Short mmCIF file of N, CA and C in Angstrom, two decimals:
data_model
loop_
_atom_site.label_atom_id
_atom_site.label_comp_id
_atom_site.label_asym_id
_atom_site.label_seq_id
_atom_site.Cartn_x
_atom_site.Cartn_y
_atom_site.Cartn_z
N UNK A 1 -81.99 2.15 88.38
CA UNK A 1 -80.77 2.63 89.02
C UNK A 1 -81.12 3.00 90.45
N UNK A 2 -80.88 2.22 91.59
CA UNK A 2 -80.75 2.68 92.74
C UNK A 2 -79.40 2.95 93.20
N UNK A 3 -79.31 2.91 95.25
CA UNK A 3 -78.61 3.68 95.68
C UNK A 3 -78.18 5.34 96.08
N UNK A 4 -77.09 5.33 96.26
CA UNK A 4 -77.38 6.48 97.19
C UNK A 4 -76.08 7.27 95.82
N UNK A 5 -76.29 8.65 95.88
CA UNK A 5 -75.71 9.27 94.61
C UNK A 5 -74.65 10.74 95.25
N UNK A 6 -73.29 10.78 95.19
CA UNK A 6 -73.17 12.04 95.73
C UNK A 6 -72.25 13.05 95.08
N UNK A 7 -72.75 13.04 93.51
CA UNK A 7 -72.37 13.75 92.58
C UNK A 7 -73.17 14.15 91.62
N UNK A 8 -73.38 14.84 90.73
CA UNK A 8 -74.20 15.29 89.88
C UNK A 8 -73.78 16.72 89.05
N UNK A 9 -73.63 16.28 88.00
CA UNK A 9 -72.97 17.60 87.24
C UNK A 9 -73.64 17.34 85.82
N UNK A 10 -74.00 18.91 85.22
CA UNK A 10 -74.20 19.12 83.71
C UNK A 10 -73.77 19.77 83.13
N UNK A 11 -73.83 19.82 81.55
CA UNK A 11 -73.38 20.83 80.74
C UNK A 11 -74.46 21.98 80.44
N UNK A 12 -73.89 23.43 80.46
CA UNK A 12 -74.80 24.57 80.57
C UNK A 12 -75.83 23.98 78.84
N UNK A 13 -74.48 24.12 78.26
CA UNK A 13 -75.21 24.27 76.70
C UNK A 13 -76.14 23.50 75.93
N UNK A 14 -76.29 22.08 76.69
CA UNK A 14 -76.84 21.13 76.72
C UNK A 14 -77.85 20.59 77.78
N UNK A 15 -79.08 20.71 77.74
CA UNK A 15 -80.17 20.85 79.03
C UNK A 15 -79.99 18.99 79.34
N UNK A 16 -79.89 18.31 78.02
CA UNK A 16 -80.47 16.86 78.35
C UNK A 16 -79.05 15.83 78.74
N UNK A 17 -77.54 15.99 79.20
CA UNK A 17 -76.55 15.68 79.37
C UNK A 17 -76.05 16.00 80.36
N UNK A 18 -75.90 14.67 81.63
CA UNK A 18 -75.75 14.78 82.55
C UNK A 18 -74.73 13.97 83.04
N UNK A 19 -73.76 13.84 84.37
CA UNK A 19 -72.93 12.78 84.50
C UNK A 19 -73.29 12.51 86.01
N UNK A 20 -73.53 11.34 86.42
CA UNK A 20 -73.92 10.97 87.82
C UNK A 20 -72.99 10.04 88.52
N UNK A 21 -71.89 10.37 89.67
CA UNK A 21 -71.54 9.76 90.60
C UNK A 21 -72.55 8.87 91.69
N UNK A 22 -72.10 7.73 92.02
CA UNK A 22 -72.55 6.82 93.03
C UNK A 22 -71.84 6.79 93.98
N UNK A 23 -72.14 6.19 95.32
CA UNK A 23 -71.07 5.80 96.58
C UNK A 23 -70.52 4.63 96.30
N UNK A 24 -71.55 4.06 95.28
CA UNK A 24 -71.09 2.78 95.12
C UNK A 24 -71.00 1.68 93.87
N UNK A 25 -71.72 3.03 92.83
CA UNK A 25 -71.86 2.03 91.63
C UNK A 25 -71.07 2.96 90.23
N UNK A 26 -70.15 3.62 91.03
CA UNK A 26 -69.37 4.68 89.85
C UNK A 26 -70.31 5.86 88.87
N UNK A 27 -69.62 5.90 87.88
CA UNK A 27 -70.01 7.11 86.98
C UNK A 27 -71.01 6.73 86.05
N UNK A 28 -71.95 7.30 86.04
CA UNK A 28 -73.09 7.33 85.22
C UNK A 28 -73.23 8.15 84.12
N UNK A 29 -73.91 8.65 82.94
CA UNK A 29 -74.23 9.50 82.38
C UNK A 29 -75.55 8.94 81.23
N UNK A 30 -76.63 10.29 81.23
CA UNK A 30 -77.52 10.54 80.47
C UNK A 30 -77.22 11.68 79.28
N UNK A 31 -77.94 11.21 78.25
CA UNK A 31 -78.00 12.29 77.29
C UNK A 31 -79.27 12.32 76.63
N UNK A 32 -80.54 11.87 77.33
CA UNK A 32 -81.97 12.06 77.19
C UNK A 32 -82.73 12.54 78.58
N UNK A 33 -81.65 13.52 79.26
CA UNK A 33 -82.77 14.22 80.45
C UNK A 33 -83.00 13.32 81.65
N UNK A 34 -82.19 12.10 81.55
CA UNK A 34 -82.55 11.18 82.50
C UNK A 34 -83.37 10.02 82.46
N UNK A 35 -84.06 9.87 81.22
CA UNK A 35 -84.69 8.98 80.55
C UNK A 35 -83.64 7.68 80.88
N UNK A 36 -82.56 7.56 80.94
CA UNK A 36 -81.79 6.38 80.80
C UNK A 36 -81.13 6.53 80.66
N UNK A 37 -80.16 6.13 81.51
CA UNK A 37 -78.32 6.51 82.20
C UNK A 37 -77.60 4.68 81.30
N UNK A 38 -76.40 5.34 80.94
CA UNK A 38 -75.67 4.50 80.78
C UNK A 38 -74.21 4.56 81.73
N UNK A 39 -73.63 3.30 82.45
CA UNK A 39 -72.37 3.08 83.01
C UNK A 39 -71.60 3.87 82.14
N UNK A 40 -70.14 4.24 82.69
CA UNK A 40 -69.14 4.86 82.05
C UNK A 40 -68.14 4.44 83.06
N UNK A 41 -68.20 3.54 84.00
CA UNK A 41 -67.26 3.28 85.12
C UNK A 41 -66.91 1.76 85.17
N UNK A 42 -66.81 0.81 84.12
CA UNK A 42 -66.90 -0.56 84.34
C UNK A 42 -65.27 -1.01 84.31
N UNK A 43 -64.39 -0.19 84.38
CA UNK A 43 -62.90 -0.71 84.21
C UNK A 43 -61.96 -0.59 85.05
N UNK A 44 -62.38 0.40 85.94
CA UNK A 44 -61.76 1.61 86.94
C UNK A 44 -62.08 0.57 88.26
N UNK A 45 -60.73 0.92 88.99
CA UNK A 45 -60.77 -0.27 90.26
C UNK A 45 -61.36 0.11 91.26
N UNK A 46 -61.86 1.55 91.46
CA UNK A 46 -62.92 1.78 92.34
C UNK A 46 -64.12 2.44 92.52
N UNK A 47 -65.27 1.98 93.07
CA UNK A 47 -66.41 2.67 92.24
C UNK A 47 -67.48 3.42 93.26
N UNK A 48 -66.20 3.91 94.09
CA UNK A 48 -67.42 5.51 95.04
C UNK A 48 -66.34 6.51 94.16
N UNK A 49 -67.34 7.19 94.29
CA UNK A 49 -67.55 8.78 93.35
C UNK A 49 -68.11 9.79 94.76
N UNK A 50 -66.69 10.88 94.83
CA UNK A 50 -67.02 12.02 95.59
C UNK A 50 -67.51 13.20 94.59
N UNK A 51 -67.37 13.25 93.66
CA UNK A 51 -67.27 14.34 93.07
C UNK A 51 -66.78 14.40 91.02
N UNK A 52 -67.75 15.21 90.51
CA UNK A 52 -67.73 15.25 89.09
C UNK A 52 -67.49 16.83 88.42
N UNK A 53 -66.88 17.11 87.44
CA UNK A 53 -66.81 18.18 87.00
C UNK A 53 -66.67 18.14 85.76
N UNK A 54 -67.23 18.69 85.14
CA UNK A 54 -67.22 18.77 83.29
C UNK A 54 -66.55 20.48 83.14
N UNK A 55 -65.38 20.00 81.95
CA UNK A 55 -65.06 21.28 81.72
C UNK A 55 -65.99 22.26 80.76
N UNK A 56 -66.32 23.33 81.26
CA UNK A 56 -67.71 24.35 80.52
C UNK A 56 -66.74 24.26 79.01
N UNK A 57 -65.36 24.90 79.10
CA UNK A 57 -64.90 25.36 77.83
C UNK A 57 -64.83 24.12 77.02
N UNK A 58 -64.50 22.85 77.40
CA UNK A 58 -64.78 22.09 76.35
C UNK A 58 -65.09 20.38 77.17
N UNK A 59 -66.61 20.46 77.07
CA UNK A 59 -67.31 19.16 77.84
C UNK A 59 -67.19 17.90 77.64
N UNK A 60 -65.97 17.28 76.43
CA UNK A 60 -65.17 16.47 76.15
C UNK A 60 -64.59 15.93 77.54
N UNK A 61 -64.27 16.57 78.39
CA UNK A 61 -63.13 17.09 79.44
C UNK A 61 -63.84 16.66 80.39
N UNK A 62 -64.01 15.90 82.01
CA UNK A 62 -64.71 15.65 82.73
C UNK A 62 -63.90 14.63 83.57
N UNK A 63 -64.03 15.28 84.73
CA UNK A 63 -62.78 15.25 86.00
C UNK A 63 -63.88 14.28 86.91
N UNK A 64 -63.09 13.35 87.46
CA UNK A 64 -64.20 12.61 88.77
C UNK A 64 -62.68 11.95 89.86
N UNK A 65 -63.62 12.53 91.10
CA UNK A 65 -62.74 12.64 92.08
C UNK A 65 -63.26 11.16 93.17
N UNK A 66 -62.75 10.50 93.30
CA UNK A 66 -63.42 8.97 93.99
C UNK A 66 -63.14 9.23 95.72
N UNK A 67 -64.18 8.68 96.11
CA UNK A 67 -64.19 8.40 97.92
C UNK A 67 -65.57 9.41 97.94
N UNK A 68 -66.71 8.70 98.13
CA UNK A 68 -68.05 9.54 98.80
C UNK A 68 -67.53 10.63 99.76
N UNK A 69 -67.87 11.97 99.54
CA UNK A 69 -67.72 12.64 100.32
C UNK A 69 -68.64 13.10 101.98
N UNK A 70 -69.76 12.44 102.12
CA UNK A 70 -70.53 12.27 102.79
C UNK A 70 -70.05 11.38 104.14
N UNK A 71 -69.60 11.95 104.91
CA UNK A 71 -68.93 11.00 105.92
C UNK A 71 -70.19 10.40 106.83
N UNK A 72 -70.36 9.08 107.28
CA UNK A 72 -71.18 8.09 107.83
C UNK A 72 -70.08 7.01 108.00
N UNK A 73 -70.78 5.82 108.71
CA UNK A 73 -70.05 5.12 109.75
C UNK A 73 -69.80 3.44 108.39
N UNK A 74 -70.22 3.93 107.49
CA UNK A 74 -69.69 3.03 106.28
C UNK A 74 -69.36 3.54 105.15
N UNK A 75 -68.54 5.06 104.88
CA UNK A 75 -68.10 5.63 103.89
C UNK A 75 -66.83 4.86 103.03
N UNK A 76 -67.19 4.74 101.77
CA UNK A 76 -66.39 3.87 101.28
C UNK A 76 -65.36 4.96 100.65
N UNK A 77 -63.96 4.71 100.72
CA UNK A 77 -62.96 5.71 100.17
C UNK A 77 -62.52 5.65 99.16
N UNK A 78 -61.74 6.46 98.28
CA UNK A 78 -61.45 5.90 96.42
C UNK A 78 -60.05 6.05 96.42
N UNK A 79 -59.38 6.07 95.39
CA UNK A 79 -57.68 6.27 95.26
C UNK A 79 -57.75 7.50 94.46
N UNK A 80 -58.42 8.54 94.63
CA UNK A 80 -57.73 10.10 94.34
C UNK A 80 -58.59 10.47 92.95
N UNK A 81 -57.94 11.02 92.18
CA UNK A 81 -58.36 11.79 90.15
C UNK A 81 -58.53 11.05 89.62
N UNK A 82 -59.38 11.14 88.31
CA UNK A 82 -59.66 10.42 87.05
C UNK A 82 -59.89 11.49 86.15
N UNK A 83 -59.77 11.51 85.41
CA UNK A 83 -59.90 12.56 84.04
C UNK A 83 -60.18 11.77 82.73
N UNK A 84 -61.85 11.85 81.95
CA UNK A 84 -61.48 11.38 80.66
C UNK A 84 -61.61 12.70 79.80
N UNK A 85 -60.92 12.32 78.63
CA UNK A 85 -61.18 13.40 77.69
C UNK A 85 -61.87 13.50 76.23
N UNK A 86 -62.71 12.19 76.45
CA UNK A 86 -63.33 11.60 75.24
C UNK A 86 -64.90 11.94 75.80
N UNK A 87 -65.73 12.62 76.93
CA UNK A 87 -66.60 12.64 77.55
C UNK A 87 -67.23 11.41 78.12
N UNK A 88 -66.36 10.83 79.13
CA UNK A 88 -66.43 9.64 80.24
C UNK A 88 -66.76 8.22 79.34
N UNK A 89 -65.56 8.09 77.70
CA UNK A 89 -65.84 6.90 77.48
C UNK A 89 -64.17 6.31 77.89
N UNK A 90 -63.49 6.62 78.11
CA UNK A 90 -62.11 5.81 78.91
C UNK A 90 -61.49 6.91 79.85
N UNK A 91 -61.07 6.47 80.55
CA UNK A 91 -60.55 6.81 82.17
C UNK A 91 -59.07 7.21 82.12
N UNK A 92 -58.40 8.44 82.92
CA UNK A 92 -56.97 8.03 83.54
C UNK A 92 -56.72 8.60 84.72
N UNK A 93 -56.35 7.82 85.44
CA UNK A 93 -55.95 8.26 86.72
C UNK A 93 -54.95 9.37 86.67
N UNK A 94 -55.62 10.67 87.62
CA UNK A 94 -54.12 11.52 87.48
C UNK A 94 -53.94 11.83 89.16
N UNK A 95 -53.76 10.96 89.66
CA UNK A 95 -52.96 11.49 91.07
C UNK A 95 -54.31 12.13 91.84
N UNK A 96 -53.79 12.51 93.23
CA UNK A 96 -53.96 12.51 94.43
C UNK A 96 -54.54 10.86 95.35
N UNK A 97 -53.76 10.03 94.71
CA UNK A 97 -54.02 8.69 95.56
C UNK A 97 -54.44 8.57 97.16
N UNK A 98 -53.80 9.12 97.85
CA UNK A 98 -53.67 9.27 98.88
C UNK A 98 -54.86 9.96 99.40
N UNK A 99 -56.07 10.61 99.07
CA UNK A 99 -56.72 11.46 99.30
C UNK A 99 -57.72 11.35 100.00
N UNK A 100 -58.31 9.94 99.56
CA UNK A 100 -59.45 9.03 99.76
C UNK A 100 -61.13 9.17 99.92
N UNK A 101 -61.05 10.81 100.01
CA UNK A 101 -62.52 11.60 99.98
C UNK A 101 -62.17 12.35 99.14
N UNK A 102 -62.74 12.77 97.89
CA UNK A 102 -62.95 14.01 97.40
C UNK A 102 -64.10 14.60 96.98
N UNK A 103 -64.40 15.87 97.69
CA UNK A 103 -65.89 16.48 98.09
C UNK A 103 -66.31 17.38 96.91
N UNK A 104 -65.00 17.96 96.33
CA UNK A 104 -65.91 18.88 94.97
C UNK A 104 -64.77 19.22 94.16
N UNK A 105 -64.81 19.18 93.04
CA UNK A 105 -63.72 19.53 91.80
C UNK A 105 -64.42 20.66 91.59
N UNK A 106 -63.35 22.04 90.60
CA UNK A 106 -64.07 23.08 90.31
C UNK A 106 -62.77 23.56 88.63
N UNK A 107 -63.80 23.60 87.94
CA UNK A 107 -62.45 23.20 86.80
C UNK A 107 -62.72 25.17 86.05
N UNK A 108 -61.79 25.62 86.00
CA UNK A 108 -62.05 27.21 85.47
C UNK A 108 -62.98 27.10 84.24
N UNK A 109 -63.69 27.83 83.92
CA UNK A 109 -64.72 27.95 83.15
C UNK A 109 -63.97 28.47 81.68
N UNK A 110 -62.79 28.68 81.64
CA UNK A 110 -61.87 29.42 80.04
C UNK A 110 -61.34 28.84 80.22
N UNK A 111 -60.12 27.58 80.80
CA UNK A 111 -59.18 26.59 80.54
C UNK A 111 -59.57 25.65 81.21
N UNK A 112 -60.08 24.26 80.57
CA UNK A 112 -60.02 22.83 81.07
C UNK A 112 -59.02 22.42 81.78
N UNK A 113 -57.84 23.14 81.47
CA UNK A 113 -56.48 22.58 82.53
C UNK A 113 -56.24 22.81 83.75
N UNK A 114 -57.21 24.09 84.10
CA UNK A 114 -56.83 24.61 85.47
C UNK A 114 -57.90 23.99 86.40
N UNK A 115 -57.39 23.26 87.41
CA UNK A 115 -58.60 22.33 88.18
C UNK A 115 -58.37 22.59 89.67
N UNK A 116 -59.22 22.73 90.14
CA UNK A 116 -59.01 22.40 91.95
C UNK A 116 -59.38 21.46 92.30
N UNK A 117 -59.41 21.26 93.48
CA UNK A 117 -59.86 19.78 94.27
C UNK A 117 -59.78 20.02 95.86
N UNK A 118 -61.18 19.85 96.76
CA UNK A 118 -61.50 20.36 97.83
C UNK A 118 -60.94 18.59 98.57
N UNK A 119 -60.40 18.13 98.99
CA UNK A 119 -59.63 16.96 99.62
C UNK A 119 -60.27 16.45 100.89
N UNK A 120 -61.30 15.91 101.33
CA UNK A 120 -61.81 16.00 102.52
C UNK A 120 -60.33 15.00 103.46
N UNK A 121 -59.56 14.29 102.98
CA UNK A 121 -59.09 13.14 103.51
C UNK A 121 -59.36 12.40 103.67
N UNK A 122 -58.86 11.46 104.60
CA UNK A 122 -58.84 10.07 105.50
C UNK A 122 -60.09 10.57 106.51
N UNK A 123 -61.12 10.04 106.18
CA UNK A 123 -62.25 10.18 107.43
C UNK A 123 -62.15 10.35 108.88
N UNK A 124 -61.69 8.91 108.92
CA UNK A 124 -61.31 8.37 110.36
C UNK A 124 -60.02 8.31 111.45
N UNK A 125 -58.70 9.14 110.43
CA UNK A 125 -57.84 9.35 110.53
C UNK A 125 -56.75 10.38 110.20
N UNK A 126 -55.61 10.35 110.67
CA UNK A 126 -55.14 11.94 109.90
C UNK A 126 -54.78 11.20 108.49
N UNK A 127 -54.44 12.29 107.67
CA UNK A 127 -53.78 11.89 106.71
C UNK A 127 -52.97 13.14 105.87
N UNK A 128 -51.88 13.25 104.98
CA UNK A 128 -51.41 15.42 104.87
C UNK A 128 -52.00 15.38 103.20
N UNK A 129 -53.00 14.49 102.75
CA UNK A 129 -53.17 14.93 101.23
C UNK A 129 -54.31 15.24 101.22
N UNK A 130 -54.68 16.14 101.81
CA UNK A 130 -56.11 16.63 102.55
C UNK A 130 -55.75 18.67 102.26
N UNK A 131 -57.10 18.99 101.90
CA UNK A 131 -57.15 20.37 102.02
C UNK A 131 -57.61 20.60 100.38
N UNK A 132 -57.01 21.98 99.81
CA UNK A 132 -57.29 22.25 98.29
C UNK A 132 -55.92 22.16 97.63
N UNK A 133 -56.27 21.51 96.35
CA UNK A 133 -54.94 21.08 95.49
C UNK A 133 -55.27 21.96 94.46
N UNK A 134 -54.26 22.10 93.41
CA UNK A 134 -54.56 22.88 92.15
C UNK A 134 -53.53 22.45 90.94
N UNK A 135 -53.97 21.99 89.98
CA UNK A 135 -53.46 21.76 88.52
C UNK A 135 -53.47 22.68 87.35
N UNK A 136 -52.25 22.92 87.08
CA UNK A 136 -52.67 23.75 86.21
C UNK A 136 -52.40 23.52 84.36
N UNK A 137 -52.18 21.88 84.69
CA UNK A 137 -51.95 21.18 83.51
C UNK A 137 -52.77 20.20 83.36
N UNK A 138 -53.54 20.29 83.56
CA UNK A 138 -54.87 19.28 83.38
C UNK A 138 -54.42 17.69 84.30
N UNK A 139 -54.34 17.77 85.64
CA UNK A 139 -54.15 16.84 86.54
C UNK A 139 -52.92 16.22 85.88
N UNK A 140 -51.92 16.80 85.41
CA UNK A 140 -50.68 15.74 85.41
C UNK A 140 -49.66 16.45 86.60
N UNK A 141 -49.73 17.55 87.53
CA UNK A 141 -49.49 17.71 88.12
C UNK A 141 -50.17 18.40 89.18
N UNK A 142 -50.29 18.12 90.55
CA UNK A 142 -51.36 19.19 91.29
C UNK A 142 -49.83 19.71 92.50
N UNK A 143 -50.57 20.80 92.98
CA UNK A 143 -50.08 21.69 94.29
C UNK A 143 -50.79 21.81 95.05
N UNK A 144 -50.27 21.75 96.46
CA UNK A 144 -51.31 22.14 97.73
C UNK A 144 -51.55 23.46 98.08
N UNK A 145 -52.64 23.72 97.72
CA UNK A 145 -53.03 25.10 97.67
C UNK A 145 -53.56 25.93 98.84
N UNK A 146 -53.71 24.87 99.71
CA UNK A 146 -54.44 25.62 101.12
C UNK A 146 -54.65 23.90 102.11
N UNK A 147 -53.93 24.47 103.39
CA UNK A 147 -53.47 23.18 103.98
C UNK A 147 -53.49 23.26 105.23
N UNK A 148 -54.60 22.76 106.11
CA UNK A 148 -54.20 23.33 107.54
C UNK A 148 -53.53 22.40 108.53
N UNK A 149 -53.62 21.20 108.39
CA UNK A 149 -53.22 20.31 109.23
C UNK A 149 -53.60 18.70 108.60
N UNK A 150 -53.11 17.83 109.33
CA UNK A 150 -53.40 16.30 109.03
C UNK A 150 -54.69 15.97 109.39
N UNK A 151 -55.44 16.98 109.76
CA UNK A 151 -56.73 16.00 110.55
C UNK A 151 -58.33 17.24 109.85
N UNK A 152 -58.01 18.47 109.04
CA UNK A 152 -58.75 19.19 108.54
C UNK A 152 -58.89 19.14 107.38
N UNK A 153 -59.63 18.93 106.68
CA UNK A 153 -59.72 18.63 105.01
C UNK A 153 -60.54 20.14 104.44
N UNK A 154 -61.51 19.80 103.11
CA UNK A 154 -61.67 20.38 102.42
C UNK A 154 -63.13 20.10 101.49
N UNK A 155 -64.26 20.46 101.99
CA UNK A 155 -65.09 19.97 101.22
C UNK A 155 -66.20 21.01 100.03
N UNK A 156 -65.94 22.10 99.90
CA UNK A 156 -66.32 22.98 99.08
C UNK A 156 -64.98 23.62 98.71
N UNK A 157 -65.67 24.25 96.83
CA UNK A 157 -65.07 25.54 96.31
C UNK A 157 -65.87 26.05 95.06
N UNK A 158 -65.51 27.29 95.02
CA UNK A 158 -66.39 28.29 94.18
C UNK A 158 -65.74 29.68 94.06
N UNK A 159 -65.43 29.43 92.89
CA UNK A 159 -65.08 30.83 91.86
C UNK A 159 -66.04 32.06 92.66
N UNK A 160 -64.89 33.15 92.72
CA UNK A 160 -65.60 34.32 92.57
C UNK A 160 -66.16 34.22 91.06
N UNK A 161 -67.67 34.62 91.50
CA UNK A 161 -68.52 34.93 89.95
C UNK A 161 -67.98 36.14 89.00
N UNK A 162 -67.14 37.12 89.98
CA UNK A 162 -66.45 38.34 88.72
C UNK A 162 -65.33 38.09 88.26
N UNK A 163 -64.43 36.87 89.14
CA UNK A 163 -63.02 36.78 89.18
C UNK A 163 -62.75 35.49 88.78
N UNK A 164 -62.31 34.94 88.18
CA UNK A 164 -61.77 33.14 88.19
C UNK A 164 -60.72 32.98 89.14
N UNK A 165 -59.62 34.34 89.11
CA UNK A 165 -58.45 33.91 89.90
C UNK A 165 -58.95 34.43 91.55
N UNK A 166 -60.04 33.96 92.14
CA UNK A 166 -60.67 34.66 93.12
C UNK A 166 -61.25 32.97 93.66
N UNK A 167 -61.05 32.06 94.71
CA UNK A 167 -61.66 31.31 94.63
C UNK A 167 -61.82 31.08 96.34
N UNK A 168 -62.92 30.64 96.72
CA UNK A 168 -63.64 30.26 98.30
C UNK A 168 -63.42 29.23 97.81
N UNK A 169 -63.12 28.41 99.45
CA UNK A 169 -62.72 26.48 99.97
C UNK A 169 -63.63 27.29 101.50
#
């Protein structure tokens, strides 16, 4: 497995289960420590990966946000959410199409449904589906949660560690 990788997420409870984003070769996952990754991305029409998130409360659940978030002068962009709920063996798109970078998902640690999404945008251009979004139905609907303009995006977020309803972008 080469290339360049700009996602990486695990499950606490599980040391040897891992899920790996590419810029360019989609979603990966191990469940021997890295010993040997199997595809989980062969159906899905686009295959840069900004960003991965497994839900802690139930790791079935695992959010991947497409468009490398790493901006360079050949960043390839994605069409927005994916959510499987079988642990990355089938795919569904849930919206933010328009987004085309997404830099970090952050899914609440007591409900799989409540998700954010740090939006970097359109790289090279403005674009308004840029900033932090928030679902609170497991990506069948999101809100713009923090929005400064067409040309400022969003590439971190993180729970206050005492608070869930406490969150840094």
């Amino acid at each position: 497995l080469g290339g360049r990788v700009g996602a990486v997420t695990g499950i606490p409870c599980d040391p040897y289960t891992f899920y790996m984003g590419t810029v360019g070769g989609g979603v990966w996952k191990t469940t021997d420590g890295g010993i040997t990754w199997d595809p989980l991305w062969n159906h899905e029409p686009v295959a840069s990966i900004g960003a991965i998130a497994v839900a802690y409360s139930d790791p079935s659940v695992v959010y991947v946000g497409t468009g490398e978030s790493a901006p360079r002068g050949d960043a390839s962009y994605g069409d927005g959410m994916y959510k499987s709920v079988d642990a990355g063996k089938t795919w569904q798109h849930i919206g933010l199409s328009d987004s085309r970078h997404i830099a970090s998902i952050l899914v609440d640690p007591h409900n799989p449904d409540r998700v954010f999404v740090a939006a970097l945008g359109q790289v090279y251009g403005p674009n308004t589906e840029r900033g932090v979004f928030r679902s609170t139905d497991g990506g069948q609907t999101w809100t713009k949660v923090l929005y400064k303009n067409d040309t400022t995006g969003a590439v971190d977020l993180v729970f206050d560690p005492a608070n869930t309803q406490t969150l840094y972008a």
